[in-house]
């Protein structure tokens, strides 16, 4: 249908629209008009993606000069594919309505692993191996060698692309990963490089967060994207952690040992080259004297090693003299690695600032800050000169070089922690150096500065005011939308005590208490007896899950549970977990019913949807606080307190509640779906926790349901389940939570939407 | 039921009931009223569905009722227990079923401890079924049920029934889980191949597999709200369903035993008819009923005597019915025409049938096409489900005349 959103003609590819989708469009349009950033929360299953796409495409068509490109960042490949499907639907609708081909090019980009069509390389399973082998076939020196000697293998697809691909741009249309591969096969062009080349002039680009947030990748892939773009981060509730991870480095003892090996390889290669072909090394030296930037002539395929520092910070200076010659640089690297090795030989935990580290390295092994800063660039230049085509072995050395560069570039917002052993096993020596980013705004700042509009959206972003603080930006719009429902299809409840009135809580003091564990067990058994099909339970950690399950086993609760449903447990092993998931789905499908015990922040809690019968109830056992004894977390909390005036407790609660909300949201994937959400911890009923739940959950969490015992909870669930099982059709939704065009345009509805906008 | 309640347990031992909440309207006016509205709409839909008379009905029904007798049937959310409540309602159902479908057959299965047991074989004798149901009250409920086993069992019984009859299974399913030996999807497939329609009534909550079975075999799946709703749901199954797909039409042989009301005109009957005889339906029981001279019905084919009709002759397998029985299922074939739904009729302020003034609650009224009388929704349903004749038409001498002609 065609909508009028505040004066903008929007083509919406469905016959019906949810009221909140319309409100979402309104807010998004305001943000685009204002050329500012925005933060929007809308429950999952209400069609966020299609809403975003249809509004932004309409805006691009209406204002082609103000808005040229949409960059849509998602988390996983399946999510990227979903976005492409929605986009295809939208474009088909445009074509049908306007009766002509649309001049819009949309494409998805993923790693080489997902796009490679080379007959042997594409068989590799691991992403790093594919990257390495691809580099070995497409690096500029390999191709140069190939020109002289036909025996040197190259990738025909890349050659094909290089020869013709750039003259003929991709015709307009929507290309998902498979389409790109097909197109590449047909033309004999490499889909990966075709996609990367096309990014610069495509209208809509869909790819993973990392292509924009991780400076190591962003520099190569997303450099050319113009300022007049809108960037969308979908499922962005964990965006701060992604930012932090992309800037953090972890160095273990084993990694350092591997580094030593790599350095030896470098040494021998250099001495070989010196004997055979000294000219090249000299040439490189000359180039380095002239300045690093010129040395690095843009060669797209040589991207495997890049500087971890942000584009704006890239140094335009010449490489310092101490590391200009290859031997000197290798000796320098050796010193750095040996120095870190000695640092790892500690008996107690050391925490240090980057400045302290630099001072220490200067005193101990006489390494200045400046050469350290150039380590990453210098290493990539060296590897290029040495024409090493197999890069996979060098990844440990690359990690260390990143560390060296980062530690000497940033003095604020980072910390170094060296732990001689893990907290859990204090007798086993396993020294690790963490170089940890404390400030999530560092990685995302260039994104906010560069693009005119950045949209951060997810199903669970509450409390909204935390994100501008920790990401350090000023949104023009910040709104949380609720879900209009024709029937109350979520039932959130806070269960605070068992039938014996003993309070349930995962507090540290009481978590070992058998009474609490037994009450948790009884709650699960009773819920399992009352709720059909699938139930998903979330625990606060793997450790807690294990202790609880073992004591349930002793108490006979597992036996009782298995009378009603089958039991599956998520483990840290990904293969085991996916097997458990497959069988869980099978058990739900054929009516046996199943319970899945999993962990908040685990794989199940983030990426997997339990729609309809797969998740009729979600139980949250305890509040999923992060492991507060972690030193990295402590350091981050301290930093947040000093720099952003965020109290420790506020941040911890915020973090715990967003994960809890994420877990609860697993069971609710659409308006025809329904599910029970049980929060089994006394502390959830406190105002500071409750008020941090997303608005759409809070709305259904009545005061009467905030302090229930197991028995009351089961009674309420039973009655509610019966009501939900009554026939429910689209007609029941029409006019309330689902609107036709006429209904949307009716005065009454417009008024309601206005009110909602004001309330928000 | 009163005595059972006494023996059962004390009030404080039973489940937690917030009776006050049942009558309270929700704060935001969403929950209860909305559900009530959905139920009302379902009622209207039901009325509309019944009205369509042209479709072929499977009047000769072979129905297996599967009763869940697993552990969860001892729960007391239905009074006194789920199991007893279901049995009680089934007695009513059996009675109604044979009343409205005199030429049909019924069988009863139960499932517990992952197995399925036949309680009453497929037969047309309602007394036996009711007896079997009453005996079941003393049996225990234990273990898990098995949907697959029960459906397989029912399928084996129904497979060999003639093609012109409608094959149905009704499952009363209290459990939320099923413990099956194999892949239930295969069972669903073969049910479909055999044209068996499975309807399921859930006693607790929506179970996906049940919905799937019902959907794929063309049956219905409903979940009760309370015991009144359960009664309604069970009695809905009394109506013969519309024939799905092609069912061959064929002649069915039936016997109409001569009715002997008086004692005088028995000259033409053979001597055997007058001899005192055991009624064949009770001959196996200890409390067999010895019939007098002139009561009972004789099978016209083999002469066996029965105390009640309709029944399937034990000797020769002939279906014995009486003419009134057939007449009673006549209304299935010629239902009264659907009443026209009107939003408002200003000149009529009262329902013609019950004389209740039309309130604000239900704005819709219903008009008979023939006699133009207006009735309310409740009366409309009553006329359709119980009376099978329009009071307006019946009271109007001209239309009544027309109808009899």
CSV table of C-alpha atoms in Angstrom, one decimal, chain A residues 486 488 529-533 563-564 589-592 613 616 674 711-712 715 718-719 721-723 725-727 732, chain B residues 16 21 31-32 34-35 38 41 71 77 82 144 176-179 203-209 211 223-225 229:
chain,number,residue,atom,x,y,z
A,486,UNK,CA,-5.5,-7.5,20.0
A,488,UNK,CA,-2.5,-10.0,25.7
A,529,UNK,CA,3.5,-29.7,33.8
A,530,UNK,CA,1.3,-26.8,32.9
A,531,UNK,CA,2.9,-25.4,29.7
A,532,UNK,CA,2.7,-27.3,26.5
A,533,UNK,CA,5.5,-28.0,24.0
A,563,UNK,CA,8.0,-37.3,33.3
A,564,UNK,CA,6.6,-34.3,31.6
A,589,UNK,CA,7.4,-30.8,16.9
A,590,UNK,CA,6.1,-34.3,17.7
A,591,UNK,CA,4.3,-33.4,20.9
A,592,UNK,CA,6.6,-34.9,23.5
A,613,UNK,CA,5.4,-23.8,20.1
A,616,UNK,CA,5.7,-21.2,25.0
A,674,UNK,CA,2.2,-16.0,22.5
A,711,UNK,CA,1.7,-22.0,42.9
A,712,UNK,CA,0.1,-18.6,42.0
A,715,UNK,CA,-2.5,-21.0,38.3
A,718,UNK,CA,-3.0,-22.2,33.2
A,719,UNK,CA,-5.9,-19.9,32.8
A,721,UNK,CA,-2.9,-20.6,28.3
A,722,UNK,CA,-6.5,-21.6,27.9
A,723,UNK,CA,-7.5,-18.2,26.8
A,725,UNK,CA,-5.6,-21.4,22.8
A,726,UNK,CA,-9.0,-20.0,21.7
A,727,UNK,CA,-9.2,-19.5,17.9
A,732,UNK,CA,-9.6,-10.4,15.3
B,16,UNK,CA,-6.1,-22.2,44.3
B,21,UNK,CA,-11.4,-12.6,39.3
B,31,UNK,CA,-8.6,-9.6,28.5
B,32,UNK,CA,-11.9,-11.0,29.6
B,34,UNK,CA,-12.1,-9.6,24.4
B,35,UNK,CA,-12.2,-13.3,24.9
B,38,UNK,CA,-14.2,-14.0,20.5
B,41,UNK,CA,-18.1,-14.5,17.3
B,71,UNK,CA,-1.8,-39.0,35.4
B,77,UNK,CA,-9.3,-27.9,37.6
B,82,UNK,CA,-10.9,-33.9,35.0
B,144,UNK,CA,1.6,-40.8,30.1
B,176,UNK,CA,0.4,-31.8,27.4
B,177,UNK,CA,2.8,-34.5,26.2
B,178,UNK,CA,2.5,-37.7,24.3
B,179,UNK,CA,4.8,-40.7,24.6
B,203,UNK,CA,-8.3,-29.9,28.4
B,204,UNK,CA,-5.3,-27.8,29.4
B,205,UNK,CA,-3.5,-25.7,26.7
B,206,UNK,CA,-2.7,-25.7,23.0
B,207,UNK,CA,-0.4,-28.5,22.0
B,208,UNK,CA,1.1,-28.0,18.6
B,209,UNK,CA,0.9,-31.6,17.5
B,211,UNK,CA,-3.4,-28.7,16.2
B,223,UNK,CA,-9.2,-26.0,24.0
B,224,UNK,CA,-11.7,-25.5,26.8
B,225,UNK,CA,-12.0,-22.4,29.0
B,229,UNK,CA,-17.2,-24.5,27.5
